[in-house]
C-alpha cells in the first residue's frame, strides 16, 4: 500500500490490487466449496435428506466440492503469483487482470453447472466433460496468453539472463497445461481406475512429491530476494533435489507394490526435507506479516512428510486404503499444507494488505479445525480398516465422529467467510482499509 504523506490515505498499488483480486476470487470459491463440504457432511449423517434434493444428490455435490477446492481455491491465488512473476500486475497490462480472473471463475461456474447436471468424465479431479471441458481449457489458455503478452511487453525491464530464461521456460511448461488437462479428462485415454496397480508405488509417490519440492524451491524467487550469505543452504537444497530425482529415475516402474523395502526406503528419502525446507525458506527476505502463515505451512509440510510416509508403509497402507483415513490424509495435504502455503504467498503479495489473513480468531479456528478433522477421520479410518461396514452402516460411534466433523467443517466455513468479507473490503474500499489496519494493529 502506498501513501505519499502521513495525512494522505493509503491506496492499493497496481500490484497489490491484482493480488487482492486474485485473493478475492480464490476466497469466493473457498467459501462456496466449504459450504458444499458442510452440505455433504450433513448428507452423510442424514442420507434421507438426499431425497429432498432431486437429482442433485451427494454424488454430484462431492464433485463440486473437490473441484472447487482444487480449481478455485488452490489455483486462482497462484494465478496472482504468476501475475507478479510475469509483470502482469503492472502497467500497461494490470488493467486486464480482473477480466482474466473473471474468465477463469466463469469457466469454473459453468463446470459446477455441468457437474450438477450429471456430466462427468468419471475421473477424480478431471471431471471436466463436454462444453465445460472446452471452456475451462480456454480459460487456462486465456491466462497463459495474458502472462505471455505481459512478459514480452516488460522485456525491456532490467532482469538477469538466468531469470529471463527461467521465466521463458516456465511459460513453455505452462502452455502444455490446458492441453494436458483437456486430453487427460478424456475417459478413453486411460481408465479412471488403473487396472495394473493396487495403488501408488514408491517411485510414483516420490516423483509427484519431488515436483512439489521443486515448486517449493522455485517459489521464493518469484516472491522476494535472497538474504546475503545464503548460498550454501540453497546449493545443498538443489543438490538434494537432483540426488533424489536420480534415485527416482533409477527406481523405474518395474515394482508396482508398496511392499518392497526399496520402495519405502527411497520414499523415506523425502524426510531430508524436514529440516531442509525451513532452513531454505529462512534464507529469503519475507514481509513481517507472513510469519504466522509461513510457520504454519512449514509445520504442515513436516506433518505431511511424516504422515505420508508412515501411511505408505506395508501394513499401514493396507489397513487405511479406501477408508476415511485417506480423507484425513487428503486434508493434511490440501486443507493444512496447501491452504497455509497459499495464504502465505498471498500475504507476501498483498504486503500491508495481508492483514486480511492475520485475524487471530480465523487463523486458530482454521488450524484447530483442520487438525480436529484429520484426527476424526483417522479414527474413523482406523475402525473402518477392521470393519468396512463401520462408515456405511450408521452407528453411535460413526455418527458421533461424523457430527464432530460437521462442526469442525462449519467452523472452517466461518473462518473462510471471515477472510472473504475482509478481502471484499480490501478490493472495494482501499481508503477504509488503512483505518482498519491501524485498528487491527492497536487491538
Ligand atoms: C480447504 C478446505 C478443504 C479442502 C482442500 C477439501 C478437500 C477435500 C478432498 C480432497 C476430499 C476427497 C478426499 C478423498 O476422497 O480422499 C474431500 C472430501 C470431503 N470433504 Fe472436504 N475439503 C475442504 C473443506 C471441507 C469442509 C469445510 C468440509 C465440511 C465438513 C468438508 C467435508 C468433506 C466431506 C464430507 C468429504 C467426503 C468424505 C467422504 O467421501 O467420505 N471439506 N475434501
Coordinates of C-alpha atoms and ligand atoms in Angstrom, one line a residue:
X1 CA 0.0 0.0 0.0
X2 CA 1.2 3.5 -0.9
X3 CA 0.7 6.8 1.0
X4 CA 2.6 9.9 -0.1
X5 CA 2.2 11.9 3.1
X6 CA 1.1 11.0 6.6
X7 CA -2.3 12.7 6.1
X8 CA -3.0 11.2 2.7
X9 CA -5.0 7.9 2.8
X10 CA -3.3 4.8 1.6
X11 CA -4.4 3.2 -1.7
X12 CA -3.6 -0.1 -3.3
X13 CA -0.8 -0.2 -5.8
X14 CA -1.5 -1.9 -9.1
X15 CA 0.4 -5.0 -7.9
X16 CA -1.5 -5.2 -4.6
X17 CA -4.8 -4.7 -6.4
X18 CA -4.1 -7.6 -8.8
X19 CA -3.1 -9.8 -5.8
X20 CA -6.2 -8.6 -3.9
X21 CA -8.5 -9.5 -6.8
X22 CA -6.9 -13.0 -7.1
X23 CA -7.3 -13.4 -3.3
X24 CA -11.0 -12.4 -3.6
X25 CA -11.8 -14.9 -6.4
X26 CA -9.9 -17.7 -4.6
X27 CA -11.7 -17.0 -1.3
X28 CA -15.1 -16.8 -3.0
X29 CA -14.6 -20.4 -4.3
X30 CA -13.2 -21.5 -0.9
X31 CA -16.3 -20.3 0.9
X32 CA -18.6 -21.9 -1.7
X33 CA -16.6 -25.2 -1.7
X34 CA -16.6 -25.3 2.1
X35 CA -20.4 -24.6 2.2
X36 CA -20.8 -27.6 -0.1
X37 CA -18.4 -29.6 2.2
X38 CA -20.8 -28.8 5.1
X39 CA -23.8 -30.0 3.0
X40 CA -22.2 -33.3 2.0
X41 CA -21.1 -33.9 5.6
X42 CA -24.7 -33.4 6.6
X43 CA -25.9 -35.8 3.9
X44 CA -23.5 -38.4 5.3
X45 CA -25.2 -38.1 8.7
X46 CA -28.8 -37.8 7.3
X47 CA -28.8 -39.7 4.0
X48 CA -32.6 -39.3 3.8
X49 CA -32.0 -35.6 3.0
X50 CA -30.8 -36.7 -0.4
X51 CA -34.5 -37.3 -1.4
X52 CA -35.2 -33.6 -0.9
X53 CA -32.5 -32.7 -3.4
X54 CA -34.0 -34.2 -6.5
X55 CA -31.2 -35.2 -8.9
X56 CA -28.6 -33.0 -7.0
X57 CA -27.6 -35.7 -4.5
X58 CA -24.3 -36.5 -2.7
X59 CA -22.7 -38.0 -5.8
X60 CA -23.0 -34.7 -7.7
X61 CA -22.1 -32.3 -4.8
X62 CA -18.9 -34.2 -4.0
X63 CA -17.6 -33.4 -7.5
X64 CA -18.4 -29.8 -7.0
X65 CA -16.7 -29.8 -3.5
X66 CA -13.5 -31.3 -4.6
X67 CA -13.1 -29.4 -7.9
X68 CA -13.9 -26.0 -6.4
X69 CA -11.3 -26.6 -3.7
X70 CA -8.7 -27.5 -6.3
X71 CA -9.5 -25.3 -9.4
X72 CA -10.9 -22.4 -7.4
X73 CA -9.2 -22.1 -4.0
X74 CA -5.8 -23.7 -4.6
X75 CA -5.5 -22.4 -8.2
X76 CA -6.6 -18.8 -8.5
X77 CA -4.3 -17.3 -5.8
X78 CA -1.4 -18.9 -7.7
X79 CA -2.6 -17.0 -10.8
X80 CA -1.9 -13.9 -8.6
X81 CA 1.6 -15.2 -8.0
X82 CA 2.1 -15.7 -11.8
X83 CA 0.8 -12.1 -12.4
X84 CA 3.8 -10.9 -10.3
X85 CA 6.3 -13.2 -11.9
X86 CA 5.4 -12.1 -15.4
X87 CA 4.8 -8.4 -14.6
X88 CA 1.1 -8.8 -15.5
X89 CA 0.2 -6.8 -12.3
X90 CA 2.0 -3.7 -13.6
X91 CA 1.0 -1.2 -16.3
X92 CA 0.2 -1.4 -19.2
X93 CA -1.3 -4.9 -18.6
X94 CA -2.6 -4.6 -15.0
X95 CA -6.0 -3.3 -16.1
X96 CA -6.8 -6.7 -17.6
X97 CA -6.0 -8.8 -14.5
X98 CA -9.6 -8.7 -13.3
X99 CA -11.0 -9.8 -16.7
X100 CA -8.7 -12.8 -16.8
X101 CA -9.8 -13.8 -13.3
X102 CA -13.5 -13.5 -14.2
X103 CA -12.9 -15.6 -17.3
X104 CA -11.4 -18.4 -15.0
X105 CA -14.2 -18.0 -12.5
X106 CA -16.9 -18.1 -15.2
X107 CA -15.5 -21.3 -16.7
X108 CA -15.5 -22.8 -13.2
X109 CA -19.1 -21.7 -12.7
X110 CA -20.0 -23.5 -15.9
X111 CA -18.2 -26.6 -14.6
X112 CA -20.3 -26.5 -11.4
X113 CA -23.5 -26.4 -13.6
X114 CA -22.3 -29.3 -15.7
X115 CA -21.4 -31.5 -12.7
X116 CA -24.7 -30.8 -11.0
X117 CA -26.4 -31.6 -14.3
X118 CA -24.7 -35.0 -14.1
X119 CA -22.0 -34.6 -16.7
X120 CA -18.6 -36.0 -15.7
X121 CA -15.7 -37.8 -17.2
X122 CA -15.7 -40.1 -14.2
X123 CA -12.1 -39.2 -13.3
X124 CA -11.3 -37.8 -9.9
X125 CA -10.2 -34.1 -10.2
X126 CA -10.5 -34.4 -14.0
X127 CA -14.3 -34.4 -14.1
X128 CA -14.4 -31.9 -17.0
X129 CA -16.6 -33.1 -19.9
X130 CA -18.4 -31.7 -22.9
X131 CA -18.7 -27.9 -23.1
X132 CA -17.2 -27.4 -19.6
X133 CA -14.1 -29.2 -20.7
X134 CA -13.6 -26.9 -23.7
X135 CA -14.4 -23.7 -21.7
X136 CA -12.1 -24.5 -18.9
X137 CA -9.2 -25.3 -21.2
X138 CA -9.9 -22.0 -23.0
X139 CA -9.9 -20.1 -19.7
X140 CA -6.5 -21.6 -18.8
X141 CA -5.2 -20.6 -22.3
X142 CA -6.5 -17.0 -21.7
X143 CA -4.4 -16.8 -18.6
X144 CA -1.4 -18.1 -20.5
X145 CA -1.8 -15.6 -23.2
X146 CA -2.2 -12.8 -20.7
X147 CA 1.1 -13.8 -19.0
X148 CA 2.9 -14.2 -22.3
X149 CA 1.9 -10.8 -23.6
X150 CA 2.8 -9.2 -20.2
X151 CA 6.2 -10.9 -20.2
X152 CA 7.1 -9.7 -23.7
X153 CA 5.8 -6.1 -23.0
X154 CA 8.1 -6.0 -20.0
X155 CA 11.1 -7.4 -21.7
X156 CA 13.0 -4.1 -21.6
X157 CA 13.0 -4.2 -17.8
X158 CA 16.3 -5.0 -16.0
X159 CA 16.5 -8.7 -15.5
X160 CA 19.3 -11.3 -15.4
X161 CA 19.7 -13.7 -18.4
X162 CA 19.1 -16.7 -16.0
X163 CA 15.9 -15.1 -14.7
X164 CA 14.7 -14.3 -18.2
X165 CA 15.4 -17.8 -19.4
X166 CA 13.7 -19.3 -16.4
X167 CA 10.6 -17.3 -17.0
X168 CA 10.5 -18.3 -20.7
X169 CA 10.9 -22.0 -19.8
X170 CA 8.1 -21.5 -17.2
X171 CA 5.8 -20.1 -20.0
X172 CA 6.6 -23.1 -22.2
X173 CA 5.7 -25.6 -19.4
X174 CA 2.5 -23.6 -18.6
X175 CA 1.4 -23.8 -22.2
X176 CA 1.2 -27.5 -22.0
X177 CA -1.2 -27.5 -19.0
X178 CA -4.5 -26.5 -20.8
X179 CA -3.9 -29.2 -23.5
X180 CA -2.9 -31.8 -20.9
X181 CA -5.9 -31.2 -18.8
X182 CA -8.1 -31.4 -21.9
X183 CA -6.6 -34.6 -23.1
X184 CA -6.3 -36.3 -19.7
X185 CA -10.0 -35.6 -18.9
X186 CA -10.9 -38.0 -21.8
X187 CA -12.1 -41.3 -20.2
X188 CA -10.8 -43.1 -23.3
X189 CA -7.2 -42.1 -22.8
X190 CA -6.7 -44.1 -19.6
X191 CA -9.2 -45.6 -17.3
X192 CA -10.4 -43.8 -14.1
X193 CA -9.0 -46.7 -12.1
X194 CA -5.7 -48.2 -13.2
X195 CA -6.2 -51.9 -13.5
X196 CA -2.5 -52.7 -13.4
X197 CA -1.7 -51.5 -9.9
X198 CA -3.2 -51.8 -6.4
X199 CA -2.4 -48.1 -5.9
X200 CA 0.6 -45.8 -5.7
X201 CA 4.2 -47.1 -5.9
X202 CA 7.2 -45.7 -4.1
X203 CA 8.5 -44.4 -7.4
X204 CA 5.3 -42.6 -8.4
X205 CA 4.8 -41.1 -4.9
X206 CA 8.5 -40.0 -4.9
X207 CA 8.1 -38.5 -8.4
X208 CA 5.0 -36.4 -7.6
X209 CA 6.4 -35.4 -4.2
X210 CA 9.6 -34.2 -5.9
X211 CA 7.6 -32.0 -8.3
X212 CA 6.1 -30.3 -5.1
X213 CA 9.6 -29.9 -3.7
X214 CA 10.8 -28.3 -6.9
X215 CA 7.8 -25.9 -6.8
X216 CA 8.6 -25.0 -3.2
X217 CA 12.2 -24.3 -4.1
X218 CA 11.3 -22.1 -7.0
X219 CA 8.5 -20.2 -5.3
X220 CA 10.6 -17.7 -3.3
X221 CA 12.4 -16.5 -6.4
X222 CA 9.1 -15.2 -7.7
X223 CA 8.2 -13.5 -4.4
X224 CA 11.2 -11.9 -2.8
X225 CA 15.0 -11.6 -2.6
X226 CA 17.6 -13.8 -1.0
X227 CA 19.4 -12.7 2.2
X228 CA 23.1 -12.1 1.8
X229 CA 25.4 -15.1 2.5
X230 CA 22.7 -17.7 2.0
X231 CA 24.2 -19.5 -1.0
X232 CA 25.3 -22.7 0.9
X233 CA 21.9 -23.9 2.1
X234 CA 20.4 -23.0 -1.3
X235 CA 23.1 -25.1 -3.1
X236 CA 22.6 -28.0 -0.7
X237 CA 18.8 -28.0 -1.2
X238 CA 19.1 -28.1 -5.0
X239 CA 21.7 -30.8 -4.8
X240 CA 19.5 -33.0 -2.6
X241 CA 16.7 -32.5 -5.2
X242 CA 18.9 -33.6 -8.0
X243 CA 20.1 -36.7 -6.0
X244 CA 16.5 -37.7 -5.2
X245 CA 15.5 -37.3 -8.8
X246 CA 18.3 -39.7 -9.8
X247 CA 17.1 -42.2 -7.2
X248 CA 13.6 -41.8 -8.6
X249 CA 14.7 -42.4 -12.2
X250 CA 16.8 -45.4 -11.1
X251 CA 13.8 -47.0 -9.4
X252 CA 11.8 -47.2 -12.6
X253 CA 8.3 -48.7 -12.6
X254 CA 9.0 -52.4 -12.5
X255 CA 7.9 -53.0 -8.9
X256 CA 4.3 -51.8 -8.5
X257 CA 3.8 -52.6 -4.9
X258 CA 4.5 -50.7 -1.7
X259 CA 5.9 -53.8 0.0
X260 CA 9.5 -53.9 -1.2
X261 CA 12.0 -52.1 1.1
X262 CA 13.5 -50.3 -1.9
X263 CA 10.1 -48.6 -2.5
X264 CA 9.5 -47.3 1.1
X265 CA 13.2 -46.6 1.9
X266 CA 13.5 -44.5 -1.3
X267 CA 10.3 -42.7 -0.4
X268 CA 11.7 -42.1 3.1
X269 CA 14.5 -40.0 1.5
X270 CA 11.9 -37.2 1.4
X271 CA 12.3 -36.9 5.1
X272 CA 15.6 -35.0 4.4
X273 CA 13.2 -32.0 3.7
X274 CA 12.0 -31.9 7.2
X275 CA 15.0 -29.7 8.4
X276 CA 16.0 -28.5 4.9
X277 CA 12.8 -26.8 3.8
X278 CA 12.5 -24.4 6.8
X279 CA 16.3 -23.7 6.5
X280 CA 15.8 -22.9 2.8
X281 CA 12.9 -20.5 3.5
X282 CA 14.8 -18.8 6.2
X283 CA 17.4 -17.7 3.6
X284 CA 14.9 -15.3 1.9
X285 CA 13.6 -11.9 3.0
X286 CA 9.9 -12.1 3.9
X287 CA 7.3 -9.5 4.7
X288 CA 6.8 -9.4 8.5
X289 CA 3.1 -10.2 8.1
X290 CA 3.9 -13.6 6.6
X291 CA 5.4 -15.0 9.8
X292 CA 2.3 -16.8 11.1
X293 CA 1.3 -18.5 7.8
X294 CA 5.0 -19.2 6.9
X295 CA 5.4 -21.2 10.1
X296 CA 2.0 -22.8 9.6
X297 CA 2.8 -24.1 6.2
X298 CA 6.2 -25.4 7.2
X299 CA 4.7 -27.3 10.2
X300 CA 2.1 -28.8 7.8
X301 CA 4.9 -29.6 5.4
X302 CA 6.6 -31.6 8.2
X303 CA 3.3 -33.3 9.2
X304 CA 2.7 -34.2 5.5
X305 CA 6.1 -35.7 5.1
X306 CA 5.9 -37.9 8.2
X307 CA 2.3 -39.0 8.0
X308 CA 2.5 -39.5 4.2
X309 CA 5.5 -41.8 4.6
X310 CA 4.0 -43.7 7.6
X311 CA 0.8 -44.2 5.6
X312 CA 2.7 -45.8 2.7
X313 CA 4.4 -48.4 4.9
X314 CA 3.4 -52.1 4.5
X315 CA 0.6 -52.9 6.9
X316 CA -0.4 -49.3 7.4
X317 CA -1.5 -48.6 3.8
X318 CA -3.2 -52.0 3.6
X319 CA -5.3 -51.0 6.7
X320 CA -6.2 -47.5 5.7
X321 CA -6.6 -47.8 1.9
X322 CA -10.0 -46.6 0.7
X323 CA -11.1 -45.7 4.2
X324 CA -11.8 -42.3 5.8
X325 CA -8.1 -42.4 6.9
X326 CA -7.2 -41.3 3.4
X327 CA -9.8 -38.5 3.5
X328 CA -7.8 -37.4 6.6
X329 CA -4.5 -37.6 4.6
X330 CA -6.1 -35.5 1.8
X331 CA -6.9 -32.9 4.5
X332 CA -3.3 -32.8 5.7
X333 CA -2.2 -32.1 2.1
X334 CA -4.9 -29.8 1.0
X335 CA -6.6 -28.0 3.9
X336 CA -3.5 -28.0 6.1
X337 CA -0.4 -27.7 3.9
X338 CA -1.6 -26.3 0.6
X339 CA -4.1 -23.8 2.1
X340 CA -1.5 -22.4 4.6
X341 CA 1.1 -22.2 1.7
X342 CA -1.3 -20.3 -0.5
X343 CA -2.3 -17.9 2.2
X344 CA 1.4 -17.3 3.0
X345 CA 2.0 -16.5 -0.7
X346 CA -1.0 -14.1 -0.8
X347 CA 0.1 -12.3 2.4
X348 CA 3.5 -11.8 0.8
X349 CA 1.9 -10.5 -2.4
X350 CA -0.5 -8.2 -0.6
X351 CA 2.1 -6.6 1.7
X352 CA 0.3 -4.5 4.3
X353 CA -3.0 -5.7 2.8
X354 CA -2.1 -9.1 4.1
X355 CA -3.9 -8.1 7.3
X356 CA -7.0 -9.8 5.9
X357 CA -5.5 -13.2 6.8
X358 CA -4.0 -12.2 10.1
X359 CA -7.1 -12.1 12.3
X360 CA -6.2 -14.4 15.3
X361 CA -9.7 -15.9 15.5
X362 CA -9.8 -17.2 11.9
X363 CA -6.2 -18.3 11.9
X364 CA -6.7 -20.5 15.0
X365 CA -10.2 -21.6 14.1
X366 CA -8.8 -22.9 10.7
X367 CA -5.8 -24.6 12.1
X368 CA -7.5 -26.3 15.1
X369 CA -10.5 -27.4 13.0
X370 CA -8.3 -28.9 10.3
X371 CA -6.3 -30.8 13.0
X372 CA -9.6 -32.0 14.5
X373 CA -11.0 -33.0 11.1
X374 CA -7.8 -35.1 10.5
X375 CA -7.9 -36.8 13.9
X376 CA -11.6 -37.6 13.5
X377 CA -11.1 -39.1 10.0
X378 CA -8.0 -41.1 11.1
X379 CA -10.0 -42.6 13.9
X380 CA -12.9 -43.4 11.6
X381 CA -10.5 -44.9 9.0
X382 CA -8.8 -47.0 11.7
X383 CA -12.1 -48.6 12.7
X384 CA -13.1 -48.9 9.1
X385 CA -9.9 -50.8 8.4
X386 CA -11.1 -53.6 10.8
X387 CA -14.8 -53.4 9.8
X388 CA -15.5 -51.9 6.3
X389 CA -19.2 -51.5 7.3
X390 CA -18.3 -49.1 10.0
X391 CA -18.8 -45.9 7.9
X392 CA -21.6 -47.3 5.8
X393 CA -24.0 -48.6 8.5
X394 CA -24.9 -45.7 10.8
X395 CA -24.0 -46.5 14.5
X396 CA -23.3 -44.4 17.6
X397 CA -19.5 -44.2 17.2
X398 CA -19.7 -43.5 13.5
X399 CA -22.4 -40.8 13.9
X400 CA -20.5 -39.1 16.7
X401 CA -17.4 -38.8 14.6
X402 CA -19.4 -37.5 11.6
X403 CA -21.2 -34.9 13.7
X404 CA -17.9 -33.7 15.1
X405 CA -16.5 -33.5 11.6
X406 CA -19.6 -31.4 10.6
X407 CA -18.9 -29.0 13.5
X408 CA -15.2 -28.7 12.5
X409 CA -16.2 -28.1 8.9
X410 CA -18.8 -25.4 9.8
X411 CA -16.1 -23.5 11.8
X412 CA -13.8 -23.8 8.8
X413 CA -16.5 -22.3 6.7
X414 CA -16.9 -19.4 9.2
X415 CA -13.1 -18.8 9.1
X416 CA -13.1 -18.6 5.3
X417 CA -16.1 -16.3 5.4
X418 CA -14.1 -14.0 7.7
X419 CA -11.3 -13.8 5.1
X420 CA -13.8 -13.3 2.2
X421 CA -15.5 -10.4 3.9
X422 CA -12.2 -8.7 4.6
X423 CA -11.0 -9.3 1.1
X424 CA -14.2 -7.6 -0.2
X425 CA -13.2 -4.6 1.9
X426 CA -9.7 -4.6 0.5
X427 CA -10.8 -4.8 -3.1
X428 CA -13.6 -2.2 -2.9
X429 CA -12.6 0.3 -0.2
X430 CA -8.9 0.8 -0.1
X431 CA -9.3 4.1 1.9
X432 CA -11.2 2.4 4.7
X433 CA -8.6 -0.4 4.8
X434 CA -5.9 1.9 6.1
X435 CA -8.1 2.8 9.1
X436 CA -8.8 -0.9 9.7
X437 CA -5.1 -1.7 9.6
X438 CA -4.4 0.9 12.2
X439 CA -7.3 -0.5 14.4
X440 CA -6.0 -4.1 13.9
X441 CA -2.5 -3.1 14.9
X442 CA -3.7 -1.4 18.1
X443 CA -6.2 -4.1 19.0
Ligands
LIG1 C1 -9.6 -26.1 2.2 C2 -10.6 -26.8 2.5 C3 -11.0 -28.2 2.0 C4 -10.3 -29.0 1.1 C5 -9.0 -28.6 0.4 C6 -11.0 -30.2 1.0 C7 -10.6 -31.2 0.2 C8 -11.3 -32.5 0.1 C9 -10.8 -33.6 -0.6 C10 -9.5 -33.6 -1.5 C11 -11.7 -34.6 -0.4 C12 -11.6 -36.0 -1.0 C13 -11.0 -36.9 0.0 C14 -10.7 -38.3 -0.5 O1 -11.7 -38.9 -1.0 O2 -9.6 -38.8 -0.4 C15 -12.8 -34.1 0.4 C16 -13.9 -34.8 0.8 C17 -14.8 -34.3 1.7 N1 -14.8 -33.1 2.3 FE1 -13.5 -31.6 2.0 N2 -12.1 -30.1 1.8 C18 -12.1 -28.9 2.4 C19 -13.1 -28.4 3.3 C20 -14.1 -29.2 3.8 C21 -15.1 -28.7 4.7 C22 -15.1 -27.3 5.4 C23 -16.0 -29.7 4.9 C24 -17.1 -29.7 5.9 C25 -17.4 -30.6 6.8 C26 -15.6 -30.8 4.1 C27 -16.2 -32.1 4.0 C28 -15.9 -33.1 3.2 C29 -16.6 -34.4 3.1 C30 -17.9 -34.7 3.9 C31 -15.9 -35.1 2.2 C32 -16.3 -36.5 1.7 C33 -15.7 -37.6 2.5 C34 -16.1 -39.0 2.1 O3 -16.2 -39.2 0.9 O4 -16.5 -39.7 2.9 N3 -14.5 -30.5 3.4 N4 -12.5 -32.8 0.7

